[in-house]
Every structure is written in structure tokens, then in C-alpha cells.
mmCIF file of C-alpha atoms in Angstrom:
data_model
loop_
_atom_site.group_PDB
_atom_site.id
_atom_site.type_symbol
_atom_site.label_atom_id
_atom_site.label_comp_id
_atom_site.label_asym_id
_atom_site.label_seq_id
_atom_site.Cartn_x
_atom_site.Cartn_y
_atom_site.Cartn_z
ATOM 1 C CA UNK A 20 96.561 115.161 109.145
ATOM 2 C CA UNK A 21 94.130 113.646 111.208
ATOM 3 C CA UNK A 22 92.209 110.267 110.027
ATOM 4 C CA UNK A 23 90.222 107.372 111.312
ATOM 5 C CA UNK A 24 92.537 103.802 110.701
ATOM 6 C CA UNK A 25 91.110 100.271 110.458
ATOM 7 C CA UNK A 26 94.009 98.436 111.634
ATOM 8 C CA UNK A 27 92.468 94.825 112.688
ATOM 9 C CA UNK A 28 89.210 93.487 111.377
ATOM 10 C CA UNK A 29 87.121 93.178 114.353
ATOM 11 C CA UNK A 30 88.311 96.148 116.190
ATOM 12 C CA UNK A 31 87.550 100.164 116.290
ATOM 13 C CA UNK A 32 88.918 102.729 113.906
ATOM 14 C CA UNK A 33 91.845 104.376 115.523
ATOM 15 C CA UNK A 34 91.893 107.892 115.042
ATOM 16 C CA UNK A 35 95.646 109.419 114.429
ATOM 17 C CA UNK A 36 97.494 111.313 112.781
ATOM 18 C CA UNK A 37 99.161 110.555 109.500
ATOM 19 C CA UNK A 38 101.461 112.138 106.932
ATOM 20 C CA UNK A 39 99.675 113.915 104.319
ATOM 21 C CA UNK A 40 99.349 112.797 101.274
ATOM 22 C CA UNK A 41 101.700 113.671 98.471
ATOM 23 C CA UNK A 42 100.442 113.926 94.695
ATOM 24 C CA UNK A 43 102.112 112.400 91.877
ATOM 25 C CA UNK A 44 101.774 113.383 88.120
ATOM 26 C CA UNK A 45 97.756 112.453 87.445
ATOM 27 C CA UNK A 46 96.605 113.127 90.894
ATOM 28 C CA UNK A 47 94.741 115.556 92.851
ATOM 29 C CA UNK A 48 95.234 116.203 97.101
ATOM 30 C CA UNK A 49 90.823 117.234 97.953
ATOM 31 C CA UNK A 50 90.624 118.273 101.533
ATOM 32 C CA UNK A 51 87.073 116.010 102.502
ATOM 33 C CA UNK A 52 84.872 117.853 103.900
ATOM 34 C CA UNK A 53 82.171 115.317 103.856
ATOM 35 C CA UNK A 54 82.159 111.429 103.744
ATOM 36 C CA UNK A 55 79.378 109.331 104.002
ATOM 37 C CA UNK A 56 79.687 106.253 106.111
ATOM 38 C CA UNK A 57 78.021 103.393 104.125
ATOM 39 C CA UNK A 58 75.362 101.052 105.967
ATOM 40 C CA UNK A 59 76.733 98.214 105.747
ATOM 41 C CA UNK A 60 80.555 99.792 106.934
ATOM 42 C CA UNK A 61 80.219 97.148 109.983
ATOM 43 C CA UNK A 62 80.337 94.252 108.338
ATOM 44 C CA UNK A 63 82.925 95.328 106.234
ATOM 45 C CA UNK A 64 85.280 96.678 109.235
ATOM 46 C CA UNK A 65 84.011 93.452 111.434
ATOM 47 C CA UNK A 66 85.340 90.871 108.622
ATOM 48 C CA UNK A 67 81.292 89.615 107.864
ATOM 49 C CA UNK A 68 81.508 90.522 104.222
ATOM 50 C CA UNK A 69 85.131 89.536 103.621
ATOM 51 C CA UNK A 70 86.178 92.213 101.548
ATOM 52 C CA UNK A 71 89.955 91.546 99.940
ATOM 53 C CA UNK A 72 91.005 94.888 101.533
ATOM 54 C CA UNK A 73 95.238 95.355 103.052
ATOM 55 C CA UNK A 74 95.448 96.398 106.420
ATOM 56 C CA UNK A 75 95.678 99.215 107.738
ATOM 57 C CA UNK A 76 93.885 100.941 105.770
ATOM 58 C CA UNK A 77 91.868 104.803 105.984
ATOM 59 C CA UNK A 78 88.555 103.322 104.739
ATOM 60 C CA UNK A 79 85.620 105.051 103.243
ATOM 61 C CA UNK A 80 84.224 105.589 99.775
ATOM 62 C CA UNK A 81 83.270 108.577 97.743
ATOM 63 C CA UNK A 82 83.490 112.242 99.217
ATOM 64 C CA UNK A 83 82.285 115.621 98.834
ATOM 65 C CA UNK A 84 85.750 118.670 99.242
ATOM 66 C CA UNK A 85 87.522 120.631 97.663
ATOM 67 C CA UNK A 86 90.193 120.725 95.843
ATOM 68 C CA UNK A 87 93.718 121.584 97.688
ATOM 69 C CA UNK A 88 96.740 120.884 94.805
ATOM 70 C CA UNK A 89 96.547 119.887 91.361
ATOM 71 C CA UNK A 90 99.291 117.848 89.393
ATOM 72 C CA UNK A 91 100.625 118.813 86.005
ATOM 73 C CA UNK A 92 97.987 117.399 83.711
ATOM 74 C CA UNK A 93 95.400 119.343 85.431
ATOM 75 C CA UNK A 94 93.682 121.720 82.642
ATOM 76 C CA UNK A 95 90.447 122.759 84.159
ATOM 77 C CA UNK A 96 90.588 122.074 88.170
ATOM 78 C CA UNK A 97 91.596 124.508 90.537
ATOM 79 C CA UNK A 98 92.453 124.533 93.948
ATOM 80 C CA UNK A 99 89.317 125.611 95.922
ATOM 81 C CA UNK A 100 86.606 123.750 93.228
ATOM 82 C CA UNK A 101 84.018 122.094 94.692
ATOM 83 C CA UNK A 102 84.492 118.396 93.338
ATOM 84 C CA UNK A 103 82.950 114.896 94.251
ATOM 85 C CA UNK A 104 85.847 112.417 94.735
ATOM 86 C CA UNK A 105 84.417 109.198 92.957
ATOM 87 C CA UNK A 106 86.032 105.962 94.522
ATOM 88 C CA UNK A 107 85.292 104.532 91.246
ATOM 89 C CA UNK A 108 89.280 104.061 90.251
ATOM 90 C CA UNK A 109 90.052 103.182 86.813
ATOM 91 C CA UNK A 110 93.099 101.772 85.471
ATOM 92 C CA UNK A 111 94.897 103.304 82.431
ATOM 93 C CA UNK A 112 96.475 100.816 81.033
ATOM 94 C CA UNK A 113 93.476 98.767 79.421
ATOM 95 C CA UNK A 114 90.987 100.647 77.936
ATOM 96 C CA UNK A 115 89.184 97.345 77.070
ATOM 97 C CA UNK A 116 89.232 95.678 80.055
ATOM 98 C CA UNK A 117 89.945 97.691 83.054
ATOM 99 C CA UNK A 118 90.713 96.929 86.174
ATOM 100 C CA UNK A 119 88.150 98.617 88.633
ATOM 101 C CA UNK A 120 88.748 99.451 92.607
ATOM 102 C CA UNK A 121 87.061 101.731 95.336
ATOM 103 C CA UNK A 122 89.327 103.268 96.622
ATOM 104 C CA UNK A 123 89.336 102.816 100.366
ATOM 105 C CA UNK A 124 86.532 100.170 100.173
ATOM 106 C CA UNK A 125 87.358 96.981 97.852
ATOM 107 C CA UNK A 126 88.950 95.262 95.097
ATOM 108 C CA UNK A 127 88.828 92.499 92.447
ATOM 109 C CA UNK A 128 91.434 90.004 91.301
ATOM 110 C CA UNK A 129 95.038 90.363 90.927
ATOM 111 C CA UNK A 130 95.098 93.722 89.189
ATOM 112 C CA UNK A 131 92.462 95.384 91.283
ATOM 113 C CA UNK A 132 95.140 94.406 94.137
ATOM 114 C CA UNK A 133 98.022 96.239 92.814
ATOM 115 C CA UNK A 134 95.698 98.871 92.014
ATOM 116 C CA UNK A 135 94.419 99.157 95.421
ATOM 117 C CA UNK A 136 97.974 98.870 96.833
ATOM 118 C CA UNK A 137 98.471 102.735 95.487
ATOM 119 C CA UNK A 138 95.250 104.255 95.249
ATOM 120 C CA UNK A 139 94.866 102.510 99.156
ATOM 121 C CA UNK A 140 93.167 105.226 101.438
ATOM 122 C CA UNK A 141 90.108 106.392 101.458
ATOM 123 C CA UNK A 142 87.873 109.500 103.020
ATOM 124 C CA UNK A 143 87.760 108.774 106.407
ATOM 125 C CA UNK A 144 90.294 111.765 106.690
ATOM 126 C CA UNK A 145 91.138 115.029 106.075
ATOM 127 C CA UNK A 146 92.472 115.242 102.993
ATOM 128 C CA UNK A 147 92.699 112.292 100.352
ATOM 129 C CA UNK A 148 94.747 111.538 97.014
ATOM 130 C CA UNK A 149 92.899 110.849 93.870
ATOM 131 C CA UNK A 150 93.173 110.123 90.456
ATOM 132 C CA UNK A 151 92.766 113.523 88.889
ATOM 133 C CA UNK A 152 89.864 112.096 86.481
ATOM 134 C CA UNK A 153 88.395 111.214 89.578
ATOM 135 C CA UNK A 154 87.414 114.607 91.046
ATOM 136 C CA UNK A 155 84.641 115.320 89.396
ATOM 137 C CA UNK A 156 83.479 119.472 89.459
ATOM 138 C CA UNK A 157 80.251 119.988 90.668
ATOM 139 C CA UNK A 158 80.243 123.612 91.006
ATOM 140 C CA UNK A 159 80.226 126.285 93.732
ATOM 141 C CA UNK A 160 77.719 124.877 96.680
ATOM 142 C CA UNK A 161 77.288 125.956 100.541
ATOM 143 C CA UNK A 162 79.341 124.437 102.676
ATOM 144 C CA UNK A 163 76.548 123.656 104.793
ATOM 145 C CA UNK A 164 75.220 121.078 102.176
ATOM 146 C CA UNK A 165 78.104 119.101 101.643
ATOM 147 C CA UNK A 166 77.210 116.269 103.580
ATOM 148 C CA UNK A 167 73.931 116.278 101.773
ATOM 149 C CA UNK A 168 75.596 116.092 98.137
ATOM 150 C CA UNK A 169 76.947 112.849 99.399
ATOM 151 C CA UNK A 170 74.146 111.745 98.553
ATOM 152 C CA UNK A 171 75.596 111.593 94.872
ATOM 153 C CA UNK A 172 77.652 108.121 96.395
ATOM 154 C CA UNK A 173 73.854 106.419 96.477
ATOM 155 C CA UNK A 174 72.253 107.814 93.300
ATOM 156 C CA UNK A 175 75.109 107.481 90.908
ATOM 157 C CA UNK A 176 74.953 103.259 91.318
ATOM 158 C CA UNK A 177 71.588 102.984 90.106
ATOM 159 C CA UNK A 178 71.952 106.139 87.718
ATOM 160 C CA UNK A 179 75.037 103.691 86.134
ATOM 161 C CA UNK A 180 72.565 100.837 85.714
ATOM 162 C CA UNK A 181 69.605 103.343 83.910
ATOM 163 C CA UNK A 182 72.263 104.628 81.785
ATOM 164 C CA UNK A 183 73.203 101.031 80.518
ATOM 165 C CA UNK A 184 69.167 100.226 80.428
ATOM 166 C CA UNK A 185 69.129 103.341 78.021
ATOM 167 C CA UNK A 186 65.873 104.037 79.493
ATOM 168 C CA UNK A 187 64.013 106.932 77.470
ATOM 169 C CA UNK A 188 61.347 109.134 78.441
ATOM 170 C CA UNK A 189 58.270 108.046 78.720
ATOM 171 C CA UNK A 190 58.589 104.624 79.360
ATOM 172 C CA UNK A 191 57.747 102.265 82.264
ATOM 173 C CA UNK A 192 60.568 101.247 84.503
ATOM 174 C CA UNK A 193 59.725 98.328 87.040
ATOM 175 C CA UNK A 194 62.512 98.842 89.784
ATOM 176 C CA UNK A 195 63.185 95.518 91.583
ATOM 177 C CA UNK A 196 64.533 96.489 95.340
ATOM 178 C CA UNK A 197 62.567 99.626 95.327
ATOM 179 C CA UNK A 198 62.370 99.975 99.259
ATOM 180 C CA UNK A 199 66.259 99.530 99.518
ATOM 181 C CA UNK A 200 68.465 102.247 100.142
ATOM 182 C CA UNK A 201 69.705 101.652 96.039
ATOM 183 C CA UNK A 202 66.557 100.541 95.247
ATOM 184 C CA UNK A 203 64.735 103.783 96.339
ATOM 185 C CA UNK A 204 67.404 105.880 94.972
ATOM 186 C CA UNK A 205 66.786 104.233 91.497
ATOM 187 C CA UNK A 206 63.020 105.413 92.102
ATOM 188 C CA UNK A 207 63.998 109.063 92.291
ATOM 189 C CA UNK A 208 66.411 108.989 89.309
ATOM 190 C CA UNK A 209 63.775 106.964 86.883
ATOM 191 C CA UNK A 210 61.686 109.503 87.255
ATOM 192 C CA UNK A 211 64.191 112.633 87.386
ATOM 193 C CA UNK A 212 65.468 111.158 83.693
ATOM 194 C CA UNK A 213 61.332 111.559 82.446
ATOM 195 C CA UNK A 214 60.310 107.393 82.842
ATOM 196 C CA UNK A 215 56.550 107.632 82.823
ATOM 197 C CA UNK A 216 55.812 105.560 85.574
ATOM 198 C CA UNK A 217 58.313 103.511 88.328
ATOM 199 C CA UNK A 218 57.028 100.000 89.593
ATOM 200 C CA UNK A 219 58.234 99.483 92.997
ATOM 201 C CA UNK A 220 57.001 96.228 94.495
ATOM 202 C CA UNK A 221 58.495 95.237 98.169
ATOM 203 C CA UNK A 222 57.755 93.724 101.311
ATOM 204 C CA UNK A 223 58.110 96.848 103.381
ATOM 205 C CA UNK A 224 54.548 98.754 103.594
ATOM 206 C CA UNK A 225 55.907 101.653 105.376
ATOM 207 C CA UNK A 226 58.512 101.836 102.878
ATOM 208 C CA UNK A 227 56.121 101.478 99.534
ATOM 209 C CA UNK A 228 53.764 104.042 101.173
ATOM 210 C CA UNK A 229 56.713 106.552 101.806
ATOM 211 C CA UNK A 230 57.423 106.306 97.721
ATOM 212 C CA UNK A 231 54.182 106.948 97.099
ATOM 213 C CA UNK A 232 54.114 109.735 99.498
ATOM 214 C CA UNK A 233 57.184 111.508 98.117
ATOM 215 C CA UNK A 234 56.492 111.173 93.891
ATOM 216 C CA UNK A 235 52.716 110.347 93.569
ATOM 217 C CA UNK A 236 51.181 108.798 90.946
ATOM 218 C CA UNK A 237 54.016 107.773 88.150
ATOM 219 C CA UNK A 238 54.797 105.437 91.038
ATOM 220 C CA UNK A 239 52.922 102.241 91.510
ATOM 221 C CA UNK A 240 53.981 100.378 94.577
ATOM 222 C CA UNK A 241 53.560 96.182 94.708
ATOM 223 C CA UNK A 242 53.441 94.795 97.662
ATOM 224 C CA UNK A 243 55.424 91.359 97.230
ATOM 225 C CA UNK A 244 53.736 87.725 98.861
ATOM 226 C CA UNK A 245 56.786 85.464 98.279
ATOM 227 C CA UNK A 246 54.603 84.006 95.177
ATOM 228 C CA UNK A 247 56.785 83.928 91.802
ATOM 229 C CA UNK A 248 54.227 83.642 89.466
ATOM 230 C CA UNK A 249 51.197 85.624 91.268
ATOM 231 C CA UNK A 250 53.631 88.766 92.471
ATOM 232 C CA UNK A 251 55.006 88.999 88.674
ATOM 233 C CA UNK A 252 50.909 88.976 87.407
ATOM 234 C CA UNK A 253 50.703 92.034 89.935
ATOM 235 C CA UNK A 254 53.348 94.065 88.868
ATOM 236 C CA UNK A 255 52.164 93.706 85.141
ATOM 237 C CA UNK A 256 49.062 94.696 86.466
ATOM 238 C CA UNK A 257 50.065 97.646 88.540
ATOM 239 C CA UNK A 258 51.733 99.192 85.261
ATOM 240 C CA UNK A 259 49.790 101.166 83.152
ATOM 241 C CA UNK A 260 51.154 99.908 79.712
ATOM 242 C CA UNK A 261 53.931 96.948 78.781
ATOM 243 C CA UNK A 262 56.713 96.843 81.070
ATOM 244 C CA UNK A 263 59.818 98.154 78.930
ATOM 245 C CA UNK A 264 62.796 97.427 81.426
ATOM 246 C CA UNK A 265 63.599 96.319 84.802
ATOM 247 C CA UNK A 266 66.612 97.074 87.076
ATOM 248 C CA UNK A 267 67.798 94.675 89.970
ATOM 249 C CA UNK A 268 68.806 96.217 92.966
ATOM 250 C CA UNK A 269 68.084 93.107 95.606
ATOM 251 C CA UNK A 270 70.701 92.267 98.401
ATOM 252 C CA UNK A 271 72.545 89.320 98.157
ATOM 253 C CA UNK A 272 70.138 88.116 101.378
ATOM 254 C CA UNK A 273 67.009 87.871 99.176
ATOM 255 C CA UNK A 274 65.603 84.364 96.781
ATOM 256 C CA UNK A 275 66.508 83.998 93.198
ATOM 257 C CA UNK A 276 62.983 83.546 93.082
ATOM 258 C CA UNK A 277 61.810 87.175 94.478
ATOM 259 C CA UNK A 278 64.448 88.733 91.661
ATOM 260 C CA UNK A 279 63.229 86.360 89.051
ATOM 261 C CA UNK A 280 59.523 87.297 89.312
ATOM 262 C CA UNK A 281 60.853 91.343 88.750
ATOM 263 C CA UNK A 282 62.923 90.247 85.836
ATOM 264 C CA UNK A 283 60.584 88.226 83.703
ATOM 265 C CA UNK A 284 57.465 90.969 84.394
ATOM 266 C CA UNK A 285 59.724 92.853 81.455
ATOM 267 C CA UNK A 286 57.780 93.091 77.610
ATOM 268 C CA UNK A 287 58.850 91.102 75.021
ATOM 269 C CA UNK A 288 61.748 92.877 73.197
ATOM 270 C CA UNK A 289 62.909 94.944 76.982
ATOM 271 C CA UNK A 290 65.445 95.041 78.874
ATOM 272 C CA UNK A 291 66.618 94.170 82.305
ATOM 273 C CA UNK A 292 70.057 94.984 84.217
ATOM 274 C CA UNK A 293 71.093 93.347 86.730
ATOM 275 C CA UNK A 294 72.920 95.398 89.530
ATOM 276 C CA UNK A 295 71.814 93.443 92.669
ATOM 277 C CA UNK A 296 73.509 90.590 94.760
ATOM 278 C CA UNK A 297 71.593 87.116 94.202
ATOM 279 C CA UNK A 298 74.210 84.333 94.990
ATOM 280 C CA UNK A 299 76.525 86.377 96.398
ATOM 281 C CA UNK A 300 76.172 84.711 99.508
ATOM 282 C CA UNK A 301 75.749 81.101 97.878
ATOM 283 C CA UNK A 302 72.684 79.471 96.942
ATOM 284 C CA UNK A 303 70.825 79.271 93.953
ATOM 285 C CA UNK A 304 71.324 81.640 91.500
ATOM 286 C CA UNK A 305 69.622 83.307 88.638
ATOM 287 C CA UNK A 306 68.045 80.478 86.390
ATOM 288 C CA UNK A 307 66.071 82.237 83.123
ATOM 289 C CA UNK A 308 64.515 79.668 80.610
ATOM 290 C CA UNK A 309 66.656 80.201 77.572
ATOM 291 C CA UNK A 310 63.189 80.005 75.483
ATOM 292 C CA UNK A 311 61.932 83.224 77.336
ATOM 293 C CA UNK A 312 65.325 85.182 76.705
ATOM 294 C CA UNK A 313 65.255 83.646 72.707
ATOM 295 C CA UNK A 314 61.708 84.360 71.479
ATOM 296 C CA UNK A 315 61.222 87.765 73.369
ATOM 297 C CA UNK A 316 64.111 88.762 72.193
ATOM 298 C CA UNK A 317 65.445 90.172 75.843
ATOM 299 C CA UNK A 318 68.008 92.481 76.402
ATOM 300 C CA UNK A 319 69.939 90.986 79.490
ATOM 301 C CA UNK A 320 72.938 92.566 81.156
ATOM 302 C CA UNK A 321 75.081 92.859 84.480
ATOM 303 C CA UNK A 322 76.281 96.411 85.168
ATOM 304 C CA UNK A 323 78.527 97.682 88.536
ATOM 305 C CA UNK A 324 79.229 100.873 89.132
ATOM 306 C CA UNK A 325 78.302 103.661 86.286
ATOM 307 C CA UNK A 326 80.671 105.109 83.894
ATOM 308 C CA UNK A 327 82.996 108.281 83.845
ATOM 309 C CA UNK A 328 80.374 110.847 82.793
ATOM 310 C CA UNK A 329 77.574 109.480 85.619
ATOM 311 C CA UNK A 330 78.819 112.297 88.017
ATOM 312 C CA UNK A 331 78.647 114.991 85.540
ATOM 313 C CA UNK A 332 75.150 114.438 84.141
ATOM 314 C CA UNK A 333 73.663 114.016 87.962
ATOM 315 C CA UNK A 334 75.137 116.618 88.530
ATOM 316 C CA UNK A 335 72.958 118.161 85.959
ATOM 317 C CA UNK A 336 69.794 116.858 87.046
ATOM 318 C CA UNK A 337 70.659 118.276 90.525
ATOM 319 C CA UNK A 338 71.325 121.681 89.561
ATOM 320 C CA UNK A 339 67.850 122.018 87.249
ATOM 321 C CA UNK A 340 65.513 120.788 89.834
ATOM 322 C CA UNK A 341 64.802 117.204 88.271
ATOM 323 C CA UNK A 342 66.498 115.914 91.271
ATOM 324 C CA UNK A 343 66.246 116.886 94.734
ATOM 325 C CA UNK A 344 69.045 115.866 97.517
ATOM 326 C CA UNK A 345 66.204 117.533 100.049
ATOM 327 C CA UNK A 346 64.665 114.036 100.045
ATOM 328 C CA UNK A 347 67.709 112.752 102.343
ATOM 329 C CA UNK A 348 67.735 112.680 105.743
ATOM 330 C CA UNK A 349 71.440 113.312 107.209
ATOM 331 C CA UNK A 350 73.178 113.017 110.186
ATOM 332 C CA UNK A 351 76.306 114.451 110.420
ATOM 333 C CA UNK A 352 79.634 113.072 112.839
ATOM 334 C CA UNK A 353 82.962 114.487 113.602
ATOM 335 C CA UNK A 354 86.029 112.320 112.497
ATOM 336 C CA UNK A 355 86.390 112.040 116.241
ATOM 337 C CA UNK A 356 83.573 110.425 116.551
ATOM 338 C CA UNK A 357 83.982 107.902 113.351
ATOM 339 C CA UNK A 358 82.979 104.683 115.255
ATOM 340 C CA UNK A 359 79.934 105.923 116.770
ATOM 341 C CA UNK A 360 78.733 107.092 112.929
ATOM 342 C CA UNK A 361 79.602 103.292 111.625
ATOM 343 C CA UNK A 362 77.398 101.977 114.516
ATOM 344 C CA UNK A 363 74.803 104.836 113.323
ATOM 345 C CA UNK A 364 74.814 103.738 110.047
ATOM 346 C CA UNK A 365 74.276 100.286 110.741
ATOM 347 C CA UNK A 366 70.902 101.072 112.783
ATOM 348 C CA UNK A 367 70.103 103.679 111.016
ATOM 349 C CA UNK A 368 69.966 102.404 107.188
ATOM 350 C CA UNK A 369 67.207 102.422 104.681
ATOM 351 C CA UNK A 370 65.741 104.644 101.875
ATOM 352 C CA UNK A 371 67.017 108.394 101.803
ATOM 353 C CA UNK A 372 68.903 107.935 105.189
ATOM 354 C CA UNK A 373 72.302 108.923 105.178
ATOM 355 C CA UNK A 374 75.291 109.004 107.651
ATOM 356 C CA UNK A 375 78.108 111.324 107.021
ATOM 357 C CA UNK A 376 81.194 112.332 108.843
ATOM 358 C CA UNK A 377 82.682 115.587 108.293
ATOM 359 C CA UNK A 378 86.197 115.789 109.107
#
């Protein structure tokens, strides 16, 4: 089979050919029909966000196909289903603590390593090996609109963080990142899930006025002045009730003190996730007063990723309407042509933008 190869940090993707891949027991062979190429894939290929990835390596992560062969244990896929390939890879041994990889993209600590080591390749090819948990039914769709179903790969990271917020219909969700590529995502899915009204705040106008634009009214856009206390007043003030959770989306670029004026806008007895990046890069990091945390009794956690059912219930809210992938704009590459969509992707990044190759 054909595939594009990241043999060097630094340099182009070669595209080759390669043996197919064989399935063990547990695994699934998807032939990809559509990929999409993440914005930030050229800092990742070019060494600038030092993933722990082994070289060579097919990269990519997440994937729209269908299913080719089916192992053993398979009870309800069949070869030709429709399935999203979630890079999310679990492993089995520890259903505690788990170690977590995505599969063609990164990895974390020693066992996230040896996990990599076999689940390696990702979709930058024509057909991939996965975990057969991991290819996810989605049901019978066009083939046309593949490459716009990848946009499942964006939506499902902040769908995982609302799912942990356990936000319920009807209340107010203050999104911090909202004019990110996550960040706007996490807009779309508030609402689709029935939160009364999203806060966005942001620096980008353009980008605030294109969320207001595409939902209306339940969303109140913020536009952010770099002042901690004074930006957090506004965002209280753009809601139209208490504040009852708050989800962090921010790059690892942006101030502790942008993030921390999002988190503390939440009411007493809310909740906040935290999904984003802050001191990533180094820096300061995330400093809450203990007091606040105490008396208000907050709810604070970290969530990456989203769990095994994420894919399933999106699904859902895809096929009744609640969600609509035509917000995405897509451009489409051959696997020929995998460097120039990498280069695409980085220029051509931002809220409901999406490059995909189709090999």
C-alpha cells in the first residue's frame, strides 16, 4: 500500500509503498478514506513540539474508512461499515490506570512507549491497523462527506471535557479559548448538548463575530483586554444568570493570567475542567487561592481526551440535527500531495477549518 513516511524530523514525508498491515486477534485492517491533517502537524514533523514519537513512522491521527477485515472477537463490525478510527489507544491491561497513546501522533511515559511501539502507524495511508474497540460505527454516509466527518477528530476533545463537566441543559457554559479551533468546537457542542447560553470571550473580533454569526443569541462573545480582574467582571456580566462551569481550551502560548480570569468567573459550587496547555511551554502556571477553591466549594479537574462512548453519542447528535459538520470548511489533498496539505494546514488553521487528505 501506498503511505506518506516521516523518516527524519526536519524533512518531508516520503511517500512509498509499504507492506500492508496484518491484523492480530483484537484488531481491525480500515481502508482510510479520509484523514485530517492537524494544524499544528509542522511543528510536530519539524521537531518544534518535541513529541516522544520512533522514527519512521506513518503519522496522522484519527480517520474516517471503512472497514476491510475483522479479527475473531469482532461481534458487530463488518467489513464495508462505515467506522471512525479513534487514535485514542487504550491499554488492556489496567483498567485503573491506563496507559493512553495516539496512535500515529504521541505518547506518554514508559508504557505509552511500548504501547506506541505496536499500535505505531497512523492514517497517513491507505489502510491502517486498529484496536478493534477503536473503530467506532457511525453508520452508512456518502462517500463524498467523509472528509467532512473528520471533523469528529476536533469535536470529540472538547465533547470529552463537557462530558466530565457533566454539563446539563439549561445551564451557562463560559468556554475559555472560544475562538480556537477546540475552543470553537466546544461552542458548537455546548450548545448541541441544550447549555442555555455559551460565553466566548477572545481577542480575535473577527473570530467572536463569526460565533455570533453562526448560533445567535445563546452565545455571548467577550472581547478579552489582557486585564485579570476587569475581563473576568465582563464575562460575569455578559452571562445572563450565575456562571455554572467553565472549560479551558487555551494553547500552551497564552498567560496563566488570561486562563485564570475564565476559571474563577465560575459560581460558587461550579465547575471548571481544564483541557488547555498553560505551562506547557514553561512559565508560570496555574496558581488558584486555595480559599476560593475551599469556601465555593469548586469542582476542579484536568481531563485529555474523552472516553470510549464520546464517538458514539456525537455520533448521535450528528445524525438528529443537534450538530451540524456543514459548519466546516474542508479542503481536501491526495496522499500524493501529503506535504503540501501539512503546509496547508499550518496557514490555514482556525475555527471550523479543516485539512484532510484522502488517500
Amino acid at each position: 500500500m501506498k503511505a506518506a513516511i516521516l523518516k527524519r524530523l526536519g524533512t518531508p514525508l516520503a511517500i512509498e509503498a509499504i507492506p500492508d498491515p496484518v491484523p492480530g486477534t483484537g484488531e481491525v485492517i480500515v481502508d482510510v478514506v479520509a484523514t485530517p491533517v492537524l494544524s499544528y502537524a509542522q511543528e510536530v514533523f519539524g521537531g518544534e513540539r518535541r513529541y516522544p514519537i520512533e522514527l519512521p513512522i506513518v503519522p496522522g491521527c484519527g480517520a474516517i474508512g471503512r472497514v476491510r477485515t475483522v479479527g475473531p472477537d469482532a461481534t458487530q463490525l463488518r467489513p464495508g461499515d462505515w467506522v471512525f478510527c479513534d487514535p485514542t489507544v487504550r491499554s488492556r491491561d489496567d483498567a485503573l490506570m491506563p496507559d493512553i497513546v495516539l496512535q500515529g501522533w504521541s505518547s506518554r511515559g514508559d508504557g505509552g512507549k511500548r504501547l506506541q511501539r505496536y499500535f505505531h502507524d497512523g492514517p497517513f495511508a491507505e489502510r491502517l491497523r486498529v484496536p478493534t474497540e477503536n473503530a467506532v460505527r457511525i453508520g452508512d454516509i456518502d462517500g463524498a462527506d467523509a472528509a467532512r466527518w473528520c471533523a469528529l477528530n476536533t469535536l470529540l476533545v472538547p465533547y470529552g471535557g463537557l462530558l466530565a463537566s457533566d454539563l446539563r441543559a439549561g445551564e451557562i457554559l463560559l468556554v475559555s479559548g472560544a475562538t480556537g479551533n477546540f475552543g470553537s468546537a466546544c461552542v458548537a457542542v455546548g450548545l448541541a448538548i441544550g447549555a442555555r447560553c455559551v460565553v466566548a470571550p477572545g481577542r480575535n473580533q473577527q473570530a467572536l463575530a463569526d460565533l455570533k454569526r453562526r448560533f445567535g443569541e445563546r452565545v455571548r462573545t467577550v472581547a478579552l483586554t489582557g486585564d485579570e480582574a476587569g475581563d473576568r467582571k465582563r464575562m460575569q456580566e455578559a452571562a445572563p444568570g450565575p456562571i455554572d462551569c467553565v472549560i479551558d481550551l487555551m494553547p500552551p502560548s497564552v498567560s496563566a493570567t488570561t486562563v485564570r480570569a475564565a476559571v474563577m468567573a465560575v459560581r460558587p459550587y461550579g465547575r471548571v475542567v481544564l483541557m488547555g496547555g498553560v505551562g506547557m511551554l514553561g512559565g508560570a502556571g496555574l496558581e488558584l487561592p486555595y480559599p476560593w477553591i475551599m469556601r465555593n466549594d469548586i469542582t476542579l479537574r484536568g481531563k485529555w481526551m474523552y472516553p470510549k462512548e464520546a464517538v458514539t453519542l456525537m455520533t448521535g447528535l450528528i445524525r438528529c440535527g443537534l450538530l451540524d459538520l456543514g459548519h466546516f470548511d474542508v479542503r481536501v489533498f491526495a496522499l500524493d500531495d501529503a506535504n503540501e496539505a501539512v503546509v496547508h494546514a499550518a496557514v490555514n488553521g482556525g475555527p471550523f477549518r479543516m485539512t484532510v487528505i484522502a488517500p
